[in-house]
Coordinates of C-alpha atoms and ligand atoms in Angstrom, one line a residue:
X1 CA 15.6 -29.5 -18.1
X2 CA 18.2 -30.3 -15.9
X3 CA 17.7 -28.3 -12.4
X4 CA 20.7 -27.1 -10.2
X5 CA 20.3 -28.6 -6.7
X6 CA 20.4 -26.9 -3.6
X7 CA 20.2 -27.4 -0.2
X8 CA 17.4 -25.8 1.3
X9 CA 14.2 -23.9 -1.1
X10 CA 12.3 -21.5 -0.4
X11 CA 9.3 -21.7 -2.0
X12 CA 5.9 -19.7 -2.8
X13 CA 2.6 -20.9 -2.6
X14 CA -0.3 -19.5 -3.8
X15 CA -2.5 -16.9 -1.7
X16 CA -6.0 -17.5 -2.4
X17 CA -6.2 -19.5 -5.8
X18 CA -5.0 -22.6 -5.5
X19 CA -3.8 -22.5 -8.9
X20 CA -1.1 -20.1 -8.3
X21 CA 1.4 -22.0 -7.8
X22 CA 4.8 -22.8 -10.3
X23 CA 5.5 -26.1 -12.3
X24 CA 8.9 -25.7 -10.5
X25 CA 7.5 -25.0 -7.0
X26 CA 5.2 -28.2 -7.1
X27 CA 8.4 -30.3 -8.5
X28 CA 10.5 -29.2 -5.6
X29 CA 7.9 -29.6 -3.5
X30 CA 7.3 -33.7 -4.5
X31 CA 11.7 -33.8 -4.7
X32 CA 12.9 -32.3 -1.1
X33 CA 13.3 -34.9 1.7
X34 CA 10.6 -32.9 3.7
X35 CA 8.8 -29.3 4.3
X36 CA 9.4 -26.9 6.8
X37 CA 5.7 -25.8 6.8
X38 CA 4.2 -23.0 9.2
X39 CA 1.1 -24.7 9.6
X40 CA 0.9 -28.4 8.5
X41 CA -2.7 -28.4 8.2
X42 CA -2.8 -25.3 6.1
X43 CA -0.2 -26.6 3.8
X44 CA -1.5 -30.6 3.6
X45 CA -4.5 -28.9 1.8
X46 CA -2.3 -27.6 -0.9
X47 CA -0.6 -30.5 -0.8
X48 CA -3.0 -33.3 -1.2
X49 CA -4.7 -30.9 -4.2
X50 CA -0.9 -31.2 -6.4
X51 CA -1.0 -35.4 -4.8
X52 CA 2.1 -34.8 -3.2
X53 CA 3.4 -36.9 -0.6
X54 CA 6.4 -35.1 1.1
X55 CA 6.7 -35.3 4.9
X56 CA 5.8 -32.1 6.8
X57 CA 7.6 -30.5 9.6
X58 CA 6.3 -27.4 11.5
X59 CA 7.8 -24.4 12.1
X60 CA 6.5 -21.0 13.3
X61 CA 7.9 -17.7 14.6
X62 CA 7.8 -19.1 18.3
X63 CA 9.7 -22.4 17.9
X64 CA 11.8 -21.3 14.7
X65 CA 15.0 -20.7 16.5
X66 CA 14.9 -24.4 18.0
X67 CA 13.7 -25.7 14.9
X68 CA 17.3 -24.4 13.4
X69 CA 19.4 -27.0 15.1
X70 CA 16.8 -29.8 13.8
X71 CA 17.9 -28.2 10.4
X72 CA 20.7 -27.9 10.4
X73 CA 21.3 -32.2 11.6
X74 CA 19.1 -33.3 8.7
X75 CA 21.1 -30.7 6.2
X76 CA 24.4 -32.0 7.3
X77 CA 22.9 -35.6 7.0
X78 CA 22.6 -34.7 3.1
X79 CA 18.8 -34.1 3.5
X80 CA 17.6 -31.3 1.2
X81 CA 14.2 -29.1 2.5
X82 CA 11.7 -26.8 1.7
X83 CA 10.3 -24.2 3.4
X84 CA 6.7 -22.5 2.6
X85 CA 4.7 -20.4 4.8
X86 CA 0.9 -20.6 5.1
X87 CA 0.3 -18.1 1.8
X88 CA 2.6 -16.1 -0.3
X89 CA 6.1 -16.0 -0.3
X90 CA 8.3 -16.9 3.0
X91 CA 10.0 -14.0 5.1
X92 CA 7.2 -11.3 3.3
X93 CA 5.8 -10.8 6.6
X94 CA 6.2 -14.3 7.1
X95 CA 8.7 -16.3 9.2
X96 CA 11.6 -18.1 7.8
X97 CA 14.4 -15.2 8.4
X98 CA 16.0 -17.0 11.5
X99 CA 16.3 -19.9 9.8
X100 CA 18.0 -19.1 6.4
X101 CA 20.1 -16.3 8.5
X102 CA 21.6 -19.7 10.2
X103 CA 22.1 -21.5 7.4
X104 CA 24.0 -18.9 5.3
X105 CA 26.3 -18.6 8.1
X106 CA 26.7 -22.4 7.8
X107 CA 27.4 -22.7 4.5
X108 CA 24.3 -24.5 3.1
X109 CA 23.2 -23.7 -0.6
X110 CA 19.8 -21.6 -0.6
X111 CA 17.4 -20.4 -3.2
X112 CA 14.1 -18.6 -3.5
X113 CA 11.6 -19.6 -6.2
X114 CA 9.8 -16.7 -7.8
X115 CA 5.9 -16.6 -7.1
X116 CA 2.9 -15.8 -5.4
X117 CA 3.1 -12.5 -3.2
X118 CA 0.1 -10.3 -2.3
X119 CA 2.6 -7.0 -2.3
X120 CA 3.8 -7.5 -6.2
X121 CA 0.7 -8.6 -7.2
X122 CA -0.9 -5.9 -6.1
X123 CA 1.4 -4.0 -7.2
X124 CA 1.4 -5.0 -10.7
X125 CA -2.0 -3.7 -11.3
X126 CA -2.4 -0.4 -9.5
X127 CA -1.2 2.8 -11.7
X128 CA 1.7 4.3 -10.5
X129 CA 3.2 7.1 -12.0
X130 CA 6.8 6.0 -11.3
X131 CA 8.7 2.8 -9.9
X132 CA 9.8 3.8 -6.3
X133 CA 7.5 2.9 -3.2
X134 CA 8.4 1.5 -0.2
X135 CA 7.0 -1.4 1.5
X136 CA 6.4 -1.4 5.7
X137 CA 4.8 -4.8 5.8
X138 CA 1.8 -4.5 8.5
X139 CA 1.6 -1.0 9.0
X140 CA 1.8 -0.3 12.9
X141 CA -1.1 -0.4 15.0
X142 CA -0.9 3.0 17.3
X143 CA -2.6 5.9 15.9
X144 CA 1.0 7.9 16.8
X145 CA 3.1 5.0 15.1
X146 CA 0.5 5.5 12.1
X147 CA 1.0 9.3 11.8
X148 CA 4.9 8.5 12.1
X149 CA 4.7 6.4 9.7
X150 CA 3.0 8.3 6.8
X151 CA 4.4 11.6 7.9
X152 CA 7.9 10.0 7.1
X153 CA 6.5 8.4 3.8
X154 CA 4.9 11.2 2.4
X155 CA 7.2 11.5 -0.6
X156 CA 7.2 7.9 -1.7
X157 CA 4.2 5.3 -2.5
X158 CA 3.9 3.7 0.7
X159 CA 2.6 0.3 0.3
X160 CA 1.7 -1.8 3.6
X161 CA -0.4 -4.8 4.6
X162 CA -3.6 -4.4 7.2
X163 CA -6.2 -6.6 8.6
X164 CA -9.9 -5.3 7.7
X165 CA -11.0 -5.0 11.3
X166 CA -8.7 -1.9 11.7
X167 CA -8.7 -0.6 8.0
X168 CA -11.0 2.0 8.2
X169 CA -9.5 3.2 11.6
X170 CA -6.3 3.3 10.2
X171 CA -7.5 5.0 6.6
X172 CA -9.1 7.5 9.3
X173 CA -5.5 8.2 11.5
X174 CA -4.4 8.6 7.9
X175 CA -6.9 11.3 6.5
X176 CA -6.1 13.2 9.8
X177 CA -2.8 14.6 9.0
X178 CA -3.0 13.2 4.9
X179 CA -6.7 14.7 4.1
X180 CA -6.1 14.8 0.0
X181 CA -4.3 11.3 0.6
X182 CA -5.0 9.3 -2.8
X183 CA -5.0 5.8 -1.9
X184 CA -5.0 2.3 -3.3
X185 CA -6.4 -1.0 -1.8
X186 CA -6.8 -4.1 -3.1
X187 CA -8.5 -7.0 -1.1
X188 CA -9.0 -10.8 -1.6
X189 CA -6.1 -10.6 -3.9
X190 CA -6.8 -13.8 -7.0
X191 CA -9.4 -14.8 -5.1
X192 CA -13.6 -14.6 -6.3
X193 CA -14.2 -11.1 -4.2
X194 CA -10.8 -9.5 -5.5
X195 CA -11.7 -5.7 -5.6
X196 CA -9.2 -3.1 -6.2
X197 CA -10.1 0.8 -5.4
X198 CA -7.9 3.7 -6.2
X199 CA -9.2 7.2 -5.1
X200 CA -9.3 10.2 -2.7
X201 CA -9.1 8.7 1.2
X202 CA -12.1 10.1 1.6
X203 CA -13.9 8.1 -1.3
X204 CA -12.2 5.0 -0.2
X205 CA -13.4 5.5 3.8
X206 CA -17.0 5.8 2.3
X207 CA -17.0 3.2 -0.6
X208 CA -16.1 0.8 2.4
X209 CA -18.4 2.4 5.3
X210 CA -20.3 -0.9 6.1
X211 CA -17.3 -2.6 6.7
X212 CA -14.6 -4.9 4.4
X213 CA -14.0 -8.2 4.6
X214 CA -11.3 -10.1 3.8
X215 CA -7.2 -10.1 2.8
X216 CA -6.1 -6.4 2.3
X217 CA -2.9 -4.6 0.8
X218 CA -2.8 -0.8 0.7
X219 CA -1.1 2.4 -0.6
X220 CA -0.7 5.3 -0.2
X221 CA 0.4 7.5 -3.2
X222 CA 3.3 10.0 -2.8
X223 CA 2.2 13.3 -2.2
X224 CA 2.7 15.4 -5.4
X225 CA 4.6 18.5 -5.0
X226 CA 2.7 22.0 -5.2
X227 CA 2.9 23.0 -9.1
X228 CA 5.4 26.0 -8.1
X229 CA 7.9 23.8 -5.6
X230 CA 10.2 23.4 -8.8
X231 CA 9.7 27.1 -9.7
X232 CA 10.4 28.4 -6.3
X233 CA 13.6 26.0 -6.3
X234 CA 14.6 27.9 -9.3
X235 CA 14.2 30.9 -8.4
X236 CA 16.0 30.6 -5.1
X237 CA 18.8 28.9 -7.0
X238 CA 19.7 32.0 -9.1
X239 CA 19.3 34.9 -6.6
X240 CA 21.8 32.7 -3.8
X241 CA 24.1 32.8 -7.3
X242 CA 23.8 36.7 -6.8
X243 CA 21.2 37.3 -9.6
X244 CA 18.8 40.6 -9.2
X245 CA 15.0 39.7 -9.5
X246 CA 14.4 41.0 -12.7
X247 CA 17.7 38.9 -14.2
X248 CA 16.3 36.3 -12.4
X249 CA 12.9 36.6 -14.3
X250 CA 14.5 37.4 -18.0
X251 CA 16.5 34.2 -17.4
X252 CA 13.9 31.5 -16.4
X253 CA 11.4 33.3 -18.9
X254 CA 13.8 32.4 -21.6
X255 CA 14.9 29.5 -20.6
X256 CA 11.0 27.8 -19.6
X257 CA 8.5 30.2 -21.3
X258 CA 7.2 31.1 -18.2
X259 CA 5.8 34.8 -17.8
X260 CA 8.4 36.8 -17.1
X261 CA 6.1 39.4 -14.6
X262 CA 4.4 36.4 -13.0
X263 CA 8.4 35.1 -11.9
X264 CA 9.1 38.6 -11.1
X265 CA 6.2 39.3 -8.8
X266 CA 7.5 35.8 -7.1
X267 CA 11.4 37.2 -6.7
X268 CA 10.5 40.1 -5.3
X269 CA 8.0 37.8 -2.9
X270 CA 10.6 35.5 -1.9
Ligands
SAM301 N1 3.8 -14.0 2.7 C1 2.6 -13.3 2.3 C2 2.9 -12.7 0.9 O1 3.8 -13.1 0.2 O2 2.2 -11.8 0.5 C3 2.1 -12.3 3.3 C4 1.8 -13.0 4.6 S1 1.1 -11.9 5.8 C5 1.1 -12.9 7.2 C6 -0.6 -11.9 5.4 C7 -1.1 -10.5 4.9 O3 -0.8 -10.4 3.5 C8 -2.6 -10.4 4.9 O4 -3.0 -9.9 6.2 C9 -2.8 -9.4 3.8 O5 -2.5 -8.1 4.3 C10 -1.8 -9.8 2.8 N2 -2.4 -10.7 1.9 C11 -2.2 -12.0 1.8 N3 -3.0 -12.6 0.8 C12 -3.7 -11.6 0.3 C13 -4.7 -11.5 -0.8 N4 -5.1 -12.6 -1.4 N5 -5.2 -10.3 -1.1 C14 -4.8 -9.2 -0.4 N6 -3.9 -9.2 0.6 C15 -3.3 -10.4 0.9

């Protein structure tokens, strides 16, 4: 198949099996005129595993503003480039933003393969009982960031990468204001100790107690509204409309099936 050519690629590689990685990725990678890589050793590996023999060029989140106007010469000079980071996809809490920020404003053709990324893989096999969730990237490191953080994301699945030295601190500063937290963590994501735990916070602190090792992604499921938030909302709804307690009971019992002394009780409460 015929491919469209760009300028610059942004392409995924895998993040723990080595055989993650895309027909298309590898056939980009062998095309390009060289790779932006974030560690060259890291990415030779991967590299001399698919036998291909594209010149490397580092980048990194300290030098990746200087490496721009490199760039940006070898574009203009009709070069074409890729740019990995060391796992996953680039610019998931990986560098790579300054970069392509600079070259959109300069005109050069871009693209982003599809592929390996711990967040949607993870994703794509923990239950969730509907589509929203919001991802932080590394979730921050102060215990008053961390309550921030989850007391702001308490109504959405709050998905967020952590190293497994502070895990189980940070599960802890969770449990502290979140105590009936269900959680889900995954680590070593496609690789031969991939385990992936969802439970109480509580269940998940003690299943790891001696310690985790290894590559982690966590959330942390919404908190599910009280059984009678909806009711309540309801009820409130129709006496602001003017509607006596007992109207107000005849008309949700009708309308829901709910006991009509039960709603009552709660008008006259509210
Ligand atoms: N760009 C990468 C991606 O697409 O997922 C993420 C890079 S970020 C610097 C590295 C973090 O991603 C790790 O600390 C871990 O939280 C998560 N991660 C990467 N590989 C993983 C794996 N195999 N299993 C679980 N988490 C992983």
């Amino acid at each position: 198949m015929s491919q469209r050519k760009f300028d610059f690629y942004i392409v995924p590689t895998p993040i723990g099996n080595i055989q993650d990685i895309t027909l298309r990725a590898i056939e980009t990678l062998k095309e390009v005129d060289f790779i932006a890589c974030e560690d060259t050793r890291v990415t030779q590996k991967l590299l001399n595993h698919y036998d291909i023999r594209t010149k490397c060029v580092s980048y990194h989140k300290y030098n990746e503003r200087e490496r721009v106007d490199f760039f940006l010469r070898e574009l203009r000079a009709g070069k074409r480039i890729a740019l990995v980071s060391d796992a996953g996809t680039p610019m998931i809490c990986d560098p790579g933003a300054v970069i392509v920020e600079e070259l959109i404003k300069e005109g050069f053709s871009i693209t982003a393969l599809p592929g390996a990324c711990a967040v949607t893989t993870f994703l794509s096999q923990v239950p969730r009982n509907n589509e929203e969730f919001v991802f932080i990237g590394f979730i921050p490191r102060s215990e008053k960031q961390i309550i921030e953080t989850v007391q702001t994301y308490a109504g959405i699945n709050t998905v967020f990468y952590e190293s497994p030295e502070r895990i189980l601190k940070t599960l802890e500063v969770i449990k502290s204001v979140r105590a009936n937290a269900k959680i889900a963590l995954a680590r070593e994501l496609s690789k031969l100790f991939e385990e992936v735990i969802c439970d109480d916070i509580s269940s998940v602190i003690e299943h790891f107690q001696d310690g985790i090792k290894g590559e982690i992604v966590c959330m942390i499921y919404a908190d599910e509204k009280p059984e009678n938030a909806d009711l309540e909302y309801k009820i409130k709804t129709l006496k602001s409309k003017g509607f006596k307690d007992k109207e107000v009971a005849v008309i949700l019992s009708a309308l829901f099936g709910l006991n009509k002394n039960e709603i009552y009780k709660k008008s006259l409460d509210m």
